Every structure is written in C-alpha cells, then in structure tokens.
Tab-separated table of C-alpha atoms and ligand atoms in Angstrom:
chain	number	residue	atom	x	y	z
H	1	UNK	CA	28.513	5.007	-16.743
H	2	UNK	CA	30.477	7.141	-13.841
H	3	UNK	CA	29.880	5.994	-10.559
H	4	UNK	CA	27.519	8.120	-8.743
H	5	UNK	CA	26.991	9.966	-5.110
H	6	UNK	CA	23.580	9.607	-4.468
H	7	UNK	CA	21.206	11.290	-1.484
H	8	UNK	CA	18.071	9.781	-0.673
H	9	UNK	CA	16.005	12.300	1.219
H	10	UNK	CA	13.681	11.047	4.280
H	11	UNK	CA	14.001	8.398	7.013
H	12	UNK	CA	11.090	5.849	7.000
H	13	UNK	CA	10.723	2.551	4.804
H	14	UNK	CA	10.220	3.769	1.723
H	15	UNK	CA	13.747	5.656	1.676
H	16	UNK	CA	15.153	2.543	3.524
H	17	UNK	CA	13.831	0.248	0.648
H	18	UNK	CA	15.436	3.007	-1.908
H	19	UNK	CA	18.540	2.894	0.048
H	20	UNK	CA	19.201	-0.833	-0.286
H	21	UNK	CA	18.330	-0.983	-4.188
H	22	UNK	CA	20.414	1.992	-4.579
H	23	UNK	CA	23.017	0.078	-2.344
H	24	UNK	CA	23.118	-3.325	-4.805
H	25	UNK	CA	24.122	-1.277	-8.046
H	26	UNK	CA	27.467	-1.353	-9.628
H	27	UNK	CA	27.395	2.191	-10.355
H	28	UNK	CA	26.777	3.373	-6.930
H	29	UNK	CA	30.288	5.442	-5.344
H	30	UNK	CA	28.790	6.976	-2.555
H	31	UNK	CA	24.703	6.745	-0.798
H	32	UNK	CA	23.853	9.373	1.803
H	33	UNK	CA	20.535	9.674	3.390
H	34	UNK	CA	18.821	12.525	5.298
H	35	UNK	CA	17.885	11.854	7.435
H	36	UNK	CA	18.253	8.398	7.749
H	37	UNK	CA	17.088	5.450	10.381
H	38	UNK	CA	18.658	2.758	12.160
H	39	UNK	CA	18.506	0.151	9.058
H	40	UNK	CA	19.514	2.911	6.428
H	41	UNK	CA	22.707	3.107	8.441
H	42	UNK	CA	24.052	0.020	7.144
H	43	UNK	CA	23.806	1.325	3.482
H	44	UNK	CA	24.111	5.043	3.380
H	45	UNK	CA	25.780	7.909	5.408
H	46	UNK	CA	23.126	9.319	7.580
H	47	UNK	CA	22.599	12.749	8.481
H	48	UNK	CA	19.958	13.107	11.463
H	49	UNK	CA	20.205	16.626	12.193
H	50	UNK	CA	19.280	18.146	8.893
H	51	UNK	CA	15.676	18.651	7.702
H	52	UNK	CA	14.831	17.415	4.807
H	53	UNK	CA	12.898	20.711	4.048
H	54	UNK	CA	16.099	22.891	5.367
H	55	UNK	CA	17.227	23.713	1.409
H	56	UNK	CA	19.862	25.911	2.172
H	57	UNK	CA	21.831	23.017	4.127
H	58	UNK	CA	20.787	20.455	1.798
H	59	UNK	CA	22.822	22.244	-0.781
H	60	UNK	CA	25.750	22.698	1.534
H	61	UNK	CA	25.627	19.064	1.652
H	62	UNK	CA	25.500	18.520	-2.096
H	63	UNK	CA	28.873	20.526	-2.374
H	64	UNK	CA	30.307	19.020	0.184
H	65	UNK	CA	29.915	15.486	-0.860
H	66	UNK	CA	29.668	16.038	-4.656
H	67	UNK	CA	26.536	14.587	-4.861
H	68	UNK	CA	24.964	13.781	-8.520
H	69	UNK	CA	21.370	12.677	-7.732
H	70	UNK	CA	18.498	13.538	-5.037
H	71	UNK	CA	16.143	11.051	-4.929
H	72	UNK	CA	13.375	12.760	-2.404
H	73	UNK	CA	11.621	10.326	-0.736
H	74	UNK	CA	8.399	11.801	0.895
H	75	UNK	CA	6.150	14.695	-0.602
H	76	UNK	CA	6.949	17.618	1.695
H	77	UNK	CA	10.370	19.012	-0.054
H	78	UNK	CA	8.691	18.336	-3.855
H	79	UNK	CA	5.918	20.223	-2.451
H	80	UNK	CA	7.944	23.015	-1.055
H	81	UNK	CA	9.986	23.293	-4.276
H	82	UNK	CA	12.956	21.330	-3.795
H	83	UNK	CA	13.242	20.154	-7.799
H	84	UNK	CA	13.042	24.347	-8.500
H	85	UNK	CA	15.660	25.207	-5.797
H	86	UNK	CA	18.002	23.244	-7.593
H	87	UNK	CA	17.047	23.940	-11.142
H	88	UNK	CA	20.479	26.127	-11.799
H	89	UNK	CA	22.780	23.861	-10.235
H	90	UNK	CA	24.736	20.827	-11.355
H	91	UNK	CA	22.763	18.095	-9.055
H	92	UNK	CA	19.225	16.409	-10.436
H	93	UNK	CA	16.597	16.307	-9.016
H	94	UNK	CA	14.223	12.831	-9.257
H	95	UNK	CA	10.768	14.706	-8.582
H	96	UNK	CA	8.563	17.069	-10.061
H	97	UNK	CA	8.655	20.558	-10.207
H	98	UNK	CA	6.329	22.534	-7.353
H	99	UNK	CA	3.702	22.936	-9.744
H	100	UNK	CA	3.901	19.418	-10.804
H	101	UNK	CA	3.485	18.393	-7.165
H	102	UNK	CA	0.260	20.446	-7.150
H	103	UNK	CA	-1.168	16.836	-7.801
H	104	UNK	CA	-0.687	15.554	-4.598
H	105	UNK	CA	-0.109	19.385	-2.522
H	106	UNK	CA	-3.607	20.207	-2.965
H	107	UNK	CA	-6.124	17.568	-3.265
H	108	UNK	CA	-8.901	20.083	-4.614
H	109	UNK	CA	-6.616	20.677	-7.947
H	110	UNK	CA	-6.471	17.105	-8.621
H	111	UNK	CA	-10.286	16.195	-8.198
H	112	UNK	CA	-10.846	19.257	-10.986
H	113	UNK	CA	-8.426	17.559	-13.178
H	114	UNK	CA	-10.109	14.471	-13.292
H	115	UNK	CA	-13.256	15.560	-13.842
H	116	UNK	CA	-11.972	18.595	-16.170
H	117	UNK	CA	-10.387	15.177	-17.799
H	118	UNK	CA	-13.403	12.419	-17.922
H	119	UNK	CA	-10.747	10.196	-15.383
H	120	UNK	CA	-13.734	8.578	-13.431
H	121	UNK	CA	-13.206	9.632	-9.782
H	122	UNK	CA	-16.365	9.567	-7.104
H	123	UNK	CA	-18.891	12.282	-7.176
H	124	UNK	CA	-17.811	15.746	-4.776
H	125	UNK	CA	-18.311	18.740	-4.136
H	126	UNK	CA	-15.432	21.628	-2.589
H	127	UNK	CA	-15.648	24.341	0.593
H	128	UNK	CA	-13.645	27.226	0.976
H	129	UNK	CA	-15.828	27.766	4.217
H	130	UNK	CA	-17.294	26.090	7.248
H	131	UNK	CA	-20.539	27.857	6.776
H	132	UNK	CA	-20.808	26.442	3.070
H	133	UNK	CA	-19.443	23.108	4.526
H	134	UNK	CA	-22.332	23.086	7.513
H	135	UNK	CA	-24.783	24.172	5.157
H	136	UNK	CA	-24.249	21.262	2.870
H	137	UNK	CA	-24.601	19.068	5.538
H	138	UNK	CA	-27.866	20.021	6.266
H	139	UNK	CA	-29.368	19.760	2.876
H	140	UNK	CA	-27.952	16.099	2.572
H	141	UNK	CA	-28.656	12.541	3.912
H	142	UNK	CA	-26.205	10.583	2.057
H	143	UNK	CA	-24.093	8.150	4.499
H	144	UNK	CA	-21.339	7.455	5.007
H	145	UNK	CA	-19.442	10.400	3.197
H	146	UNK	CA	-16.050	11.072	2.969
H	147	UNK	CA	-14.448	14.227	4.617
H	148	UNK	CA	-10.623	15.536	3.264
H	149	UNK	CA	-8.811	17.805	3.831
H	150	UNK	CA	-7.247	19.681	0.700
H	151	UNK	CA	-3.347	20.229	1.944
H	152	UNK	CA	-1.046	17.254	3.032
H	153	UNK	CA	-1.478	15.748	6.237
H	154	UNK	CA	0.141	12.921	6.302
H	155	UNK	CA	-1.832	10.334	5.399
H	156	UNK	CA	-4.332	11.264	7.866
H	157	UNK	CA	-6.527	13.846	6.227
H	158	UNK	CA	-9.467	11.495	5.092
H	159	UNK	CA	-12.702	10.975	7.645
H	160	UNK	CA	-15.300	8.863	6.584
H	161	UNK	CA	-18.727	10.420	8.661
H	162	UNK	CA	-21.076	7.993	8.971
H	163	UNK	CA	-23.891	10.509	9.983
H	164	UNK	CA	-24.414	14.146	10.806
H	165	UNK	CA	-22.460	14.520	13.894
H	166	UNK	CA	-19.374	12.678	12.956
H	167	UNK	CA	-19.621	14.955	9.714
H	168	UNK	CA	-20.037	18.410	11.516
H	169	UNK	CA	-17.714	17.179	14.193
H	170	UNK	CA	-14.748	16.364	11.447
H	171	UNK	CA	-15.157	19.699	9.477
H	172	UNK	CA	-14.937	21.868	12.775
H	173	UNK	CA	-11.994	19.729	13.679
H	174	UNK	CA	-10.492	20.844	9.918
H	175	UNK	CA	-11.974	24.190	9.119
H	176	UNK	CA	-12.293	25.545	12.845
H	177	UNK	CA	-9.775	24.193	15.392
H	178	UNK	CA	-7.352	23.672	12.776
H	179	UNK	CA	-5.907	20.030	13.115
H	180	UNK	CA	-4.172	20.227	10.145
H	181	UNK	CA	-3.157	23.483	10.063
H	182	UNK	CA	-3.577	25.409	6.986
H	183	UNK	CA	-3.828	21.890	5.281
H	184	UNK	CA	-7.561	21.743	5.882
H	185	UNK	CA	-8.670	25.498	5.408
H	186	UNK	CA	-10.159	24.159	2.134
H	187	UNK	CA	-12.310	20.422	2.339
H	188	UNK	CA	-13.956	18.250	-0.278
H	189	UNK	CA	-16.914	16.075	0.640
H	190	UNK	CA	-16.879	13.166	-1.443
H	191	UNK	CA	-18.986	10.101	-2.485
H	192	UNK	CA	-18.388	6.588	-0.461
H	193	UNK	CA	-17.223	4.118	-2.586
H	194	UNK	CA	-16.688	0.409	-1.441
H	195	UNK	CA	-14.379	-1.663	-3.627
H	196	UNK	CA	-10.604	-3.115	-3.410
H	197	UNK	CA	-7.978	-0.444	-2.878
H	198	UNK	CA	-5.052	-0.224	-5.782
H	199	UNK	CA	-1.747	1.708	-5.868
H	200	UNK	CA	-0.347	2.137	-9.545
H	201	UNK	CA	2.764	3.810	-9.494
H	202	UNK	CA	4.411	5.269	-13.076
H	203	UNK	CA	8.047	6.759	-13.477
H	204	UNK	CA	7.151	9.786	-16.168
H	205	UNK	CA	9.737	11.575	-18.115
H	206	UNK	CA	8.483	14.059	-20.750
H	207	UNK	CA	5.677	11.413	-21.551
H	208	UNK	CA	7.981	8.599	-21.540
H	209	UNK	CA	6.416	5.862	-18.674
H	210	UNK	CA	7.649	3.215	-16.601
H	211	UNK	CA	5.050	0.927	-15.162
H	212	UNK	CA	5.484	-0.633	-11.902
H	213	UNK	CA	3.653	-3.284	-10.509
H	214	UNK	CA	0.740	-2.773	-9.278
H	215	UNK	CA	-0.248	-3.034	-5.498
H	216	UNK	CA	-2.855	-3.204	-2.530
H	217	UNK	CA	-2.956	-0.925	0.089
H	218	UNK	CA	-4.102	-1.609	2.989
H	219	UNK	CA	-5.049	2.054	4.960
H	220	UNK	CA	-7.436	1.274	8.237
H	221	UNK	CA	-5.659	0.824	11.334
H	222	UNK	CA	-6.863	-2.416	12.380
H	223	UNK	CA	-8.223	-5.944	10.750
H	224	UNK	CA	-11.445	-6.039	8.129
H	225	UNK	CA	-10.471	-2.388	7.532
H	226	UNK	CA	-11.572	-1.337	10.902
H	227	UNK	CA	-10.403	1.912	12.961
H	228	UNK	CA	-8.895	4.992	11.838
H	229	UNK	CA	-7.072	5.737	8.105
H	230	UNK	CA	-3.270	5.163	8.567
H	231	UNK	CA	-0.586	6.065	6.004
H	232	UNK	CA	-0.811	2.640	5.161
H	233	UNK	CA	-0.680	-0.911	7.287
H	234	UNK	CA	0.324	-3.563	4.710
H	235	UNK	CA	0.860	-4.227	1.078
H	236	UNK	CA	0.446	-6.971	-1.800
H	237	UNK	CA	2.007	-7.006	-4.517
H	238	UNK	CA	0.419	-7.950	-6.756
H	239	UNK	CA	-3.214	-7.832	-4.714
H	240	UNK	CA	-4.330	-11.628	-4.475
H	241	UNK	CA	-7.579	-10.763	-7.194
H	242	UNK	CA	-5.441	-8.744	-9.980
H	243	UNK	CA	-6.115	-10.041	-13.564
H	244	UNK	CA	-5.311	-8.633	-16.565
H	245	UNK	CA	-8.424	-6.993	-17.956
H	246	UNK	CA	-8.236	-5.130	-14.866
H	247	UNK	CA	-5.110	-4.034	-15.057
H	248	UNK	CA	-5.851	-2.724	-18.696
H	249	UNK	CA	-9.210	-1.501	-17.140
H	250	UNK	CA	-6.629	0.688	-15.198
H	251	UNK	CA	-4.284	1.587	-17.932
H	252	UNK	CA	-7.181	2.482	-20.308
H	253	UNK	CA	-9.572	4.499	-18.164
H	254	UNK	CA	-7.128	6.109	-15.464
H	255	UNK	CA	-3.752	6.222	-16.014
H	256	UNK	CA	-2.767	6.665	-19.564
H	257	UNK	CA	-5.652	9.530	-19.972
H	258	UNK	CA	-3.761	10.917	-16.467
H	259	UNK	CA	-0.601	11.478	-18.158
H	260	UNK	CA	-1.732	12.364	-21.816
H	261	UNK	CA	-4.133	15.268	-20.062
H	262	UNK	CA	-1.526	16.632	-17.853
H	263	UNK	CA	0.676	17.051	-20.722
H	264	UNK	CA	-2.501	18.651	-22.878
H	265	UNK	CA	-2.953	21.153	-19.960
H	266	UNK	CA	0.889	22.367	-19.926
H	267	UNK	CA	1.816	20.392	-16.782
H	268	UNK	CA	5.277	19.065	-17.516
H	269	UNK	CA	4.958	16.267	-15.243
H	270	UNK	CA	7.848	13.686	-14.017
H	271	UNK	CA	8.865	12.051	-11.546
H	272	UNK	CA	6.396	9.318	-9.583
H	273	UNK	CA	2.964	9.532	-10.314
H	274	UNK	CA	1.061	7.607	-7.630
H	275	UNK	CA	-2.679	7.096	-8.514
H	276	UNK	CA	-4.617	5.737	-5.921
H	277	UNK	CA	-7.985	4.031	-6.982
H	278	UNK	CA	-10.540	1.665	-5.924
H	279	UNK	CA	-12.091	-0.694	-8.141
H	280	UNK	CA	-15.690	-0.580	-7.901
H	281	UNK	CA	-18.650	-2.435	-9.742
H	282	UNK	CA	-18.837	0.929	-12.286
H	283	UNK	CA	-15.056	-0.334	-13.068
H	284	UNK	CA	-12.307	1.883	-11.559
H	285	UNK	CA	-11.981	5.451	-9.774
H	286	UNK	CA	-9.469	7.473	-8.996
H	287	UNK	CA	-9.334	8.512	-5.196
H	288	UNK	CA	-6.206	10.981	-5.353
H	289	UNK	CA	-2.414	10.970	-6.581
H	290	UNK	CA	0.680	11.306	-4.675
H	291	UNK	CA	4.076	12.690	-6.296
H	292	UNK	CA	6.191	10.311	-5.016
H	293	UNK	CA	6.682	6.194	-4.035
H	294	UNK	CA	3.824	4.858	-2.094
H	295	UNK	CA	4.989	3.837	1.454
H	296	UNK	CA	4.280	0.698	2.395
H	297	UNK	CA	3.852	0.326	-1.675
H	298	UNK	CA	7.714	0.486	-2.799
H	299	UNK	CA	8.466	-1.996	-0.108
H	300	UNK	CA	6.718	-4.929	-2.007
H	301	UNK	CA	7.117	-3.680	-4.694
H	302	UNK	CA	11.234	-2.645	-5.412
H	303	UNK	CA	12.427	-6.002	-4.143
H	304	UNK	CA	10.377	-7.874	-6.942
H	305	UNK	CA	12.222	-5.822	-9.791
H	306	UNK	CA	15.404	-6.664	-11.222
H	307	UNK	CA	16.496	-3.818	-12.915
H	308	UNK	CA	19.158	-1.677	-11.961
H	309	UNK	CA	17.674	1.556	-10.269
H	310	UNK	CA	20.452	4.108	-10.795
H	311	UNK	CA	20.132	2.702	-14.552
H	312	UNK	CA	16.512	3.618	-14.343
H	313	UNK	CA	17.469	6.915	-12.688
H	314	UNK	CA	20.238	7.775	-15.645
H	315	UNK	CA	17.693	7.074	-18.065
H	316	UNK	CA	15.103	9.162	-16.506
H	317	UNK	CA	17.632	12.517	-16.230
H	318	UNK	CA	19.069	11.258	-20.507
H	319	UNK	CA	15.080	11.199	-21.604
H	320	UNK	CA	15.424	7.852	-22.219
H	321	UNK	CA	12.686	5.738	-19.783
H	322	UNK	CA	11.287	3.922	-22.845
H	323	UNK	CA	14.844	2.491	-23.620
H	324	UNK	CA	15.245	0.455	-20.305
H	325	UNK	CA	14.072	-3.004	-19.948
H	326	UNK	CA	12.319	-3.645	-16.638
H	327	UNK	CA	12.275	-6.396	-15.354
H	328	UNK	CA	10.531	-8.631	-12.626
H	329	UNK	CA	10.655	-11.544	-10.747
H	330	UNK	CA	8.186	-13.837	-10.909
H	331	UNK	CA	6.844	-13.899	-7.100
H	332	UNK	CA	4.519	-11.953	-4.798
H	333	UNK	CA	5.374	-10.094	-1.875
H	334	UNK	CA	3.699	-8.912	1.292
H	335	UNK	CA	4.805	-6.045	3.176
H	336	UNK	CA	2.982	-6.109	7.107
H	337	UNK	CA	3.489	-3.057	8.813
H	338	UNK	CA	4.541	-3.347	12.117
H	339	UNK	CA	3.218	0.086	14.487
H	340	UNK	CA	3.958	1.786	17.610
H	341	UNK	CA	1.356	1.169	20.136
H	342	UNK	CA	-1.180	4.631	19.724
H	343	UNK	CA	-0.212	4.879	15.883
H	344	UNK	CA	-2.174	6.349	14.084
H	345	UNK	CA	-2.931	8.951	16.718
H	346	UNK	CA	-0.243	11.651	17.979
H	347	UNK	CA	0.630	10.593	21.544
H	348	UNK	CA	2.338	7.095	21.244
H	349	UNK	CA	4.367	4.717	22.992
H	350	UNK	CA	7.803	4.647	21.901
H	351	UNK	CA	11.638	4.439	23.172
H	352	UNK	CA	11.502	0.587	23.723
H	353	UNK	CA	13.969	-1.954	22.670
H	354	UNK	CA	12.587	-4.097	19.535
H	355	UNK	CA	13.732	-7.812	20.361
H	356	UNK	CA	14.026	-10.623	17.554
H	357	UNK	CA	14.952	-8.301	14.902
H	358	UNK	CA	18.081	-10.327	13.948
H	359	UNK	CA	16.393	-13.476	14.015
H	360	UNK	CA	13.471	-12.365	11.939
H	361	UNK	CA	16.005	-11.193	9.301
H	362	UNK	CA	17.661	-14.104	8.771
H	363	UNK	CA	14.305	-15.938	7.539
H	364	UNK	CA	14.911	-16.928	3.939
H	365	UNK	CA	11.702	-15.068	1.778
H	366	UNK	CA	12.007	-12.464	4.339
H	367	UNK	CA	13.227	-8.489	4.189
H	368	UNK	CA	12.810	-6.122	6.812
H	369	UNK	CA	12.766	-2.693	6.228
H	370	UNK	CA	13.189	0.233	9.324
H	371	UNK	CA	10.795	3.312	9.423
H	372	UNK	CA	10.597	4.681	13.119
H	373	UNK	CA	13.525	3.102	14.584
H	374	UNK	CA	16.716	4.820	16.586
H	375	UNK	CA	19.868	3.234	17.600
H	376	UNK	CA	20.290	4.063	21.373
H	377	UNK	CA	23.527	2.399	23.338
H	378	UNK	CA	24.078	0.095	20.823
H	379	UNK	CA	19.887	-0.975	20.901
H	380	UNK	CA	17.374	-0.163	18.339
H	381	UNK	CA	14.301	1.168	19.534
H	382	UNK	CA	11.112	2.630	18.395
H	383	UNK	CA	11.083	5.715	17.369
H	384	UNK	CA	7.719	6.403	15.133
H	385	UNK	CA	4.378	5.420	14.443
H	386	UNK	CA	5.413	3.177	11.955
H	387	UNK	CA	8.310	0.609	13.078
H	388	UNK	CA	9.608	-1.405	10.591
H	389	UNK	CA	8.094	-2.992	7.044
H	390	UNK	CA	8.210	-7.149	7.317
H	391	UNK	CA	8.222	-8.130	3.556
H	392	UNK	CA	7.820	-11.945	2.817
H	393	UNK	CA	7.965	-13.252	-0.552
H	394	UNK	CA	6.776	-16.843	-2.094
H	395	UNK	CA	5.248	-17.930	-5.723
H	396	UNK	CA	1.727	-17.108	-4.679
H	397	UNK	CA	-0.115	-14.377	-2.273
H	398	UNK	CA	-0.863	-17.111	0.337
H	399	UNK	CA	2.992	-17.831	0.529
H	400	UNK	CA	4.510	-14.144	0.509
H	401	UNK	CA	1.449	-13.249	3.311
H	402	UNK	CA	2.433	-16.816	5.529
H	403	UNK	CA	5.739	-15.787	5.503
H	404	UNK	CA	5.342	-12.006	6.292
H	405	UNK	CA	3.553	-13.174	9.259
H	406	UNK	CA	6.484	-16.102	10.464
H	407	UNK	CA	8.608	-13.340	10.424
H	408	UNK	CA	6.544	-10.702	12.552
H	409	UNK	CA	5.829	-13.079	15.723
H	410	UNK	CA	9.597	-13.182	16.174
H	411	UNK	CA	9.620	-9.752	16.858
H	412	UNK	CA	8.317	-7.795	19.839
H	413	UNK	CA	8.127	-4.308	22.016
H	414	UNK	CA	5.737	-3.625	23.906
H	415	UNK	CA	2.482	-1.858	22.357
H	416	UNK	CA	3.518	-2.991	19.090
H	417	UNK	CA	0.414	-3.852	16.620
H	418	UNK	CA	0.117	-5.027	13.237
H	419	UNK	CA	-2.700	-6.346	11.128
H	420	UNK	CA	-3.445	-9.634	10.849
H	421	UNK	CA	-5.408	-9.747	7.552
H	422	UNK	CA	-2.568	-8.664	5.355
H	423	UNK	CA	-3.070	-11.393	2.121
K	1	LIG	N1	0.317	4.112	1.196
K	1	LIG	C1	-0.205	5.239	0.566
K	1	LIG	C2	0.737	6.362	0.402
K	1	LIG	O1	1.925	6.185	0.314
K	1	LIG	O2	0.277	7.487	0.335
C-alpha cells in the first residue's frame, strides 16, 4: 500500500485518540490535524487557526499538503456537507454524505425511522411549536419526561423535567429564548426510560459492517448519574454487566435492522454509525444515533484493537470492510474524564497550568488523551470543558477503573472535577 497523508479534523480526545492510532501505522507518510490540541501535537501537524467547518480553506490545505484521507472527527462538518464538498475531488472522505448525517443532524428524522422501522425506541411525540409543546404539557402527568432538542447541540440538548415547571421552563428555554439556536426550533418529548446506557459503534460501507466493541457511557455530570447531561464523563469498555445474549439482543433487535432499513429506504449510509441505547427490562431501545466516533467512547475503545486503522480506512474507500480481520486485545479499559471546573455549563474556569501530567503518563496500564488543553510558554493549560481522557487498562473492569483512577489523583488544576463512579 502507498504511504498516506492523512487529516484528522477536530481538536478534542476523540481526534487525539485517532491521531495516535493513525500515528502507530506503517503506512502513515504524513498526519495533520485541524485543529489540533496540545497532545495531538506530538503526532500530527496542527493547524489552530482554521475551522473545521471553513471548506474552502480545508481544501486549500488538501492541495497544499497532498492529502489522501479526511477522517472528520466531530459531527458539525458531516452535517454541513463536508463528504459532498469533496465528492469531485481526488481526497476521501471517511463520513457520510449530508443526507446520511440526517441521522444524527436532526433528531426528529431518526425517531421516525425507528418507528417507521419496528427498531424499539421509547414512546414520543414531536412539536414544531411552543403552543403545541405547552399544550401537551397540560394534558399530561407523566414524570419525569425527557425534553430534546431536534438540531445538534452538543451533547447538551436533552432535559429530563421532572414536573410541570421544569418542563415548561426547558421548552421556553428551546423554542422561545433560543438556547440552542435554530437547533431547538423543533422538540420531541419522549418517554423516561431507566436502564444501563450502551454505545455500539459500526464502520458501514455499502452494507459491509465493522463491529466495534461495545461501550458504557457515562453522560450526568456528577456521581450516581447526578447533575446535568454532559457530552459524556467516562467510559467502559466493555461495561462491567455485558454478556453475550445481550450483545446479540443488540445486534438482533437494533442494529442489524438499523442498517438493513436504511439501505431499504435509499439512504446510502457509511461511515460511523453510533447507536446509543439503554437496556431496559422490555430488552433494548434505541435513544438516538450519532454519525461519527463516540467521544469519550473511541478512547476505550481504539486502544483495545489491534488492527491497523489506515488498513481499516483503505478497505473502507476499496469496498472491502468484510475482508479485514479485526482484532482485539483481551482487556478492559476505562476512560475517566477529567473537566474544567463549570463544565457542563458555558462560563468556566480555564487558563490554568495542569500539574502531574508527565507523571501520570508514565503509569504502565495508563493512556492519556488531551481534549481542552493549550500549550502556553512552554505550559499546558486548560483550555475546554473537557480536559483530558485518563484511560487505564487491566484484565477485568475493576482493574482498568483502579487504574484510571491512580492515574487521575496525580493530576491537578484548580476547579478540575471528575467522576468518581467510573467502573
Ligand atoms: N459520548 C456520547 C457521544 O459521543 O455523543
């Protein structure tokens, strides 16, 4: 195979864990990131100034560094179009098309299409307007219900109102002052389910599948899932309770009918398909999909596989997916997310120097992976909501989630918080 110039697109953990499995392959010539983060520095030219949803000087880039391969990292650009921008010219794309990303763009689309497609997914009803929205909350007395916002916002769409003011005050915060901008002109009110929390992630290629393992997420902000709904504060992989008749609980009822109905109703879908579920006492539900790698997911879950990923990416632009061995190491990981003090809310504490970083990294069973950090005079500070990714790894859950945590109480700046329940 010729050596390739690769650009990973985005700057948090997810595209740092992609840079450094990108970074061990033979057939890697060149990595470039945009925009990059103080740990993606030491694998990949970075490129802070550009936005990853500037397309124009993406492509100058391309030329400019003869780049063969975009992997796109968050959901923004695949949203925006980024695999059709490029569909005429000689660099791939690794991401679906913008109506592909429909899936995750608009979260009222995806809840048709899995009822449309008997994937079991909890009961819910759509608004196009606060009236209707109001209205419905007056004619109902189910608590707690679940509040999102159709458009992307960041992980931070989702309210769960446990009665009628927290419900009417999160839809005037959507529909009326606009929080999320356009994002949450259209809502869904949704059933409360209570089960486990599972990320299955696939690589598709015209039907052809690659199945990662599966992982927990762990979304509230705080310990016993307490607090607000983060983009995600820790990871197992696999969760502690997986068994197999699960798993094939999850294949069967979710995500094999997924991809054989999007194909059925003329979506040519590849790239990532991220299903989030919960597993329930009626079996399993889908709660929504995502067009990309799950972030924290990918950081438990890339440094457990073996296999080469630009070899998976060459197979996935040849057509060939279901020609490439994967495979895994047999251990379990834990990814604890380490946060910004404020995080998940929008004014937060950042600019200070993160101490024991080093020493942390050293650990053996340990990898640490940036998201909001900045080199500043030589110092690495924080620069985000979420800091850096603290993956530990052993032969059982217990082991990966001990060592996670010896790893995190080396490190400190002030504000930072973490949960302590990751296992
Ligand atoms: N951790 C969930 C996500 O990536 O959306």
């Amino acid at each position: 195979m010729r050596k390739k110039n690769i650009l990973v697109l985005g700057g948090g953990g997810r595209e740092h864990v992609l840079c450094w499995k990108l970074a061990q392959s033979e057939h890697l010539n060149k990595l470039h990131c945009i925009p990059g983060n103080a740990g993606i520095e030491k694998f990949a030219i970075t490129s802070p100034h550009i936005s990853i949803t500037d397309f124009d000087s993406i492509k100058k880039y391309t030329e400019k560094h003869e780049i063969h391969y975009i992997v796109v990292g968050p959901e923004q650009p695949l949203v925006l179009g980024i695999k059709d921008f490029f569909e005429d010219s000689p660099v791939q794309v690794f991401g679906p098309d913008k109506d592909g990303a429909q899936l995750e763009g608009s979260k009222i689309f995806t809840k048709n299409f899995f009822s449309k497609n008997n994937i079991p997914t909890p009961a819910y009803h759509t608004f196009f307007t606060m009236d209707d929205a109001l209205y419905h909350i007056r004619t109902t007395s189910l608590y707690p219900m679940v509040i999102k916002a159709d458009g992307l916002a960041a992980g931070k769409g989702v309210f769960i109102a446990h009665n009628e003011e927290d419900a009417v005050s999160s839809i005037k915060e959507m529909m009326e002052l606009k929080k999320f901008k356009e994002a949450g002109e259209k809502i869904i009110i949704e059933e409360f389910i209570e089960g486990n929390e599972l990320s299955y992630q696939l690589i598709v290629k015209n039907g052809k599948v690659i199945e990662l393992k599966p992982s927990q997420d762990f979304k509230k902000a705080y310990d016993n899932d307490k607090g607000p709904n983060t983009g995600g504060m820790g990871n197992m992989c696999p969760p502690s309770w997986m068994n197999p008749d699960i798993l094939q609980m999850v294949k069967e009822n979710i995500a094999y009918r997924l991809v054989d109905n999007l194909s059925l109703a003329g979506i040519q879908f590849n790239g990532v398909l991220f299903i989030g579920l919960m597993l329930t006492q009626q079996g399993p539900k889908a709660l929504e999909i995502n067009v990309r790698f799950g972030d924290p997911e990918i950081q438990s879950v890339f440094p457990l596989m073996r296999t080469d990923f630009i070899e998976i990416l060459e197979a996935y632009f040849e057509n060939q997916l279901d020609e490439i061995p994967i495979i895994w190491e047999n251990k379990c990981s834990c990814c604890v997310v380490v946060a910004s003090k404020g995080y998940p809310g929008s004014c937060m504490d950042l600019g200070h120097e993160i101490i024991g970083l080093d020493m942390a990294g050293k650990m053996k069973d340990v990898m640490i992976f940036h998201a909001g950090t900045k080199k500043v005079d030589g110092k690495i500070i924080n620069s985000g909501g979420r800091v850096l990714n603290v993956v530990g790894f052993g032969k059982t859950s217990e082991e990966a989630s001990k060592k996670a945590y010896e790893a995190v109480e080396k490190i400190s700046f002030p504000g930072m918080h973490y949960r302590k329940d990751i296992k």
